[in-house]
PDB file of C-alpha atoms in Angstrom:
ATOM      1  CA  MET A   1     -38.942  18.967 103.457  1.00  0.00           C
ATOM      2  CA  HIS A   2     -40.874  16.730 105.857  1.00  0.00           C
ATOM      3  CA  ASP A   3     -43.233  15.428 103.181  1.00  0.00           C
ATOM      4  CA  THR A   4     -40.521  14.738 100.656  1.00  0.00           C
ATOM      5  CA  THR A   5     -38.287  12.929 103.145  1.00  0.00           C
ATOM      6  CA  LYS A   6     -41.264  10.798 104.206  1.00  0.00           C
ATOM      7  CA  LEU A   7     -41.981   9.940 100.576  1.00  0.00           C
ATOM      8  CA  GLU A   8     -38.317   9.071 100.041  1.00  0.00           C
ATOM      9  CA  HIS A   9     -38.436   6.739 103.058  1.00  0.00           C
ATOM     10  CA  LEU A  10     -41.412   5.005 101.391  1.00  0.00           C
ATOM     11  CA  GLY A  11     -39.346   4.526  98.252  1.00  0.00           C
ATOM     12  CA  ILE A  12     -41.190   7.203  96.306  1.00  0.00           C
ATOM     13  CA  PRO A  13     -38.719   9.498  94.530  1.00  0.00           C
ATOM     14  CA  SER A  14     -39.309  13.069  95.642  1.00  0.00           C
ATOM     15  CA  VAL A  15     -37.725  16.441  95.141  1.00  0.00           C
ATOM     16  CA  PRO A  16     -38.511  19.391  97.366  1.00  0.00           C
ATOM     17  CA  VAL A  17     -38.728  22.723  95.602  1.00  0.00           C
ATOM     18  CA  ALA A  18     -38.215  25.987  97.455  1.00  0.00           C
ATOM     19  CA  THR A  19     -37.148  29.526  96.826  1.00  0.00           C
ATOM     20  CA  THR A  20     -33.602  30.619  97.517  1.00  0.00           C
ATOM     21  CA  GLU A  21     -34.813  32.524 100.584  1.00  0.00           C
ATOM     22  CA  PHE A  22     -35.434  29.172 102.286  1.00  0.00           C
ATOM     23  CA  MET A  23     -32.188  27.464 101.289  1.00  0.00           C
ATOM     24  CA  ILE A  24     -30.580  27.564 104.735  1.00  0.00           C
ATOM     25  CA  ALA A  25     -33.804  26.494 106.475  1.00  0.00           C
ATOM     26  CA  ALA A  26     -34.392  23.644 104.028  1.00  0.00           C
ATOM     27  CA  ARG A  27     -30.879  22.341 104.471  1.00  0.00           C
ATOM     28  CA  ALA A  28     -31.152  22.602 108.254  1.00  0.00           C
ATOM     29  CA  GLN A  29     -34.424  20.672 108.197  1.00  0.00           C
ATOM     30  CA  ALA A  30     -32.999  17.985 105.944  1.00  0.00           C
ATOM     31  CA  SER A  31     -30.087  17.587 108.308  1.00  0.00           C
ATOM     32  CA  ALA A  32     -32.396  17.483 111.331  1.00  0.00           C
ATOM     33  CA  LEU A  33     -34.400  14.756 109.585  1.00  0.00           C
ATOM     34  CA  GLY A  34     -31.235  12.718 109.085  1.00  0.00           C
ATOM     35  CA  ARG A  35     -30.967  13.504 105.367  1.00  0.00           C
ATOM     36  CA  SER A  36     -28.226  16.088 105.070  1.00  0.00           C
ATOM     37  CA  ASP A  37     -27.637  14.720 101.553  1.00  0.00           C
ATOM     38  CA  PHE A  38     -31.202  15.577 100.522  1.00  0.00           C
ATOM     39  CA  ASP A  39     -31.267  19.089  99.112  1.00  0.00           C
ATOM     40  CA  ALA A  40     -34.100  20.965  97.458  1.00  0.00           C
ATOM     41  CA  VAL A  41     -34.184  22.459  94.013  1.00  0.00           C
ATOM     42  CA  TYR A  42     -34.229  26.208  94.409  1.00  0.00           C
ATOM     43  CA  VAL A  43     -35.854  28.937  92.364  1.00  0.00           C
ATOM     44  CA  ALA A  44     -35.270  32.635  92.755  1.00  0.00           C
ATOM     45  CA  HIS A  45     -37.115  34.412  95.536  1.00  0.00           C
ATOM     46  CA  PRO A  46     -39.683  35.951  95.743  1.00  0.00           C
ATOM     47  CA  ILE A  47     -42.436  34.306  93.748  1.00  0.00           C
ATOM     48  CA  GLN A  48     -45.613  35.800  95.192  1.00  0.00           C
ATOM     49  CA  ASP A  49     -45.406  38.966  93.117  1.00  0.00           C
ATOM     50  CA  GLN A  50     -44.485  37.258  89.872  1.00  0.00           C
ATOM     51  CA  THR A  51     -46.750  36.940  86.872  1.00  0.00           C
ATOM     52  CA  ARG A  52     -47.855  33.574  85.595  1.00  0.00           C
ATOM     53  CA  LYS A  53     -45.298  33.804  82.791  1.00  0.00           C
ATOM     54  CA  GLU A  54     -42.497  34.639  85.220  1.00  0.00           C
ATOM     55  CA  ILE A  55     -43.432  31.689  87.430  1.00  0.00           C
ATOM     56  CA  GLU A  56     -43.528  29.429  84.386  1.00  0.00           C
ATOM     57  CA  ALA A  57     -40.080  30.657  83.376  1.00  0.00           C
ATOM     58  CA  ARG A  58     -38.715  29.801  86.816  1.00  0.00           C
ATOM     59  CA  ALA A  59     -40.309  26.371  86.633  1.00  0.00           C
ATOM     60  CA  ASP A  60     -38.898  25.833  83.152  1.00  0.00           C
ATOM     61  CA  ALA A  61     -35.442  26.717  84.465  1.00  0.00           C
ATOM     62  CA  VAL A  62     -35.453  23.879  87.020  1.00  0.00           C
ATOM     63  CA  ILE A  63     -37.658  21.194  85.453  1.00  0.00           C
ATOM     64  CA  ALA A  64     -34.737  19.315  83.903  1.00  0.00           C
ATOM     65  CA  GLU A  65     -33.006  19.110  87.282  1.00  0.00           C
ATOM     66  CA  ILE A  66     -36.198  17.894  88.960  1.00  0.00           C
ATOM     67  CA  ILE A  67     -36.745  15.194  86.339  1.00  0.00           C
ATOM     68  CA  ALA A  68     -33.111  14.140  86.511  1.00  0.00           C
ATOM     69  CA  ARG A  69     -33.276  13.767  90.278  1.00  0.00           C
ATOM     70  CA  LEU A  70     -36.527  11.811  90.081  1.00  0.00           C
ATOM     71  CA  THR A  71     -35.121   9.364  87.570  1.00  0.00           C
ATOM     72  CA  VAL A  72     -31.695   8.650  89.107  1.00  0.00           C
TER      73      VAL A  72
END
């Protein structure tokens, strides 16, 4: 969240991506950084035990949202 908010402050569109396990923490950090409106895109948790194909499927599920948020 820190890196993406810094990039946003520089005018570089950014979208944090996290797993659902970190949703509350990500939102708390965004708020603490003065960007309560800046939410991450979330994928299902966990990811560490997923196969490459499962990870790709999760990425495919959110890529349209990421692109849409980067091009607003």
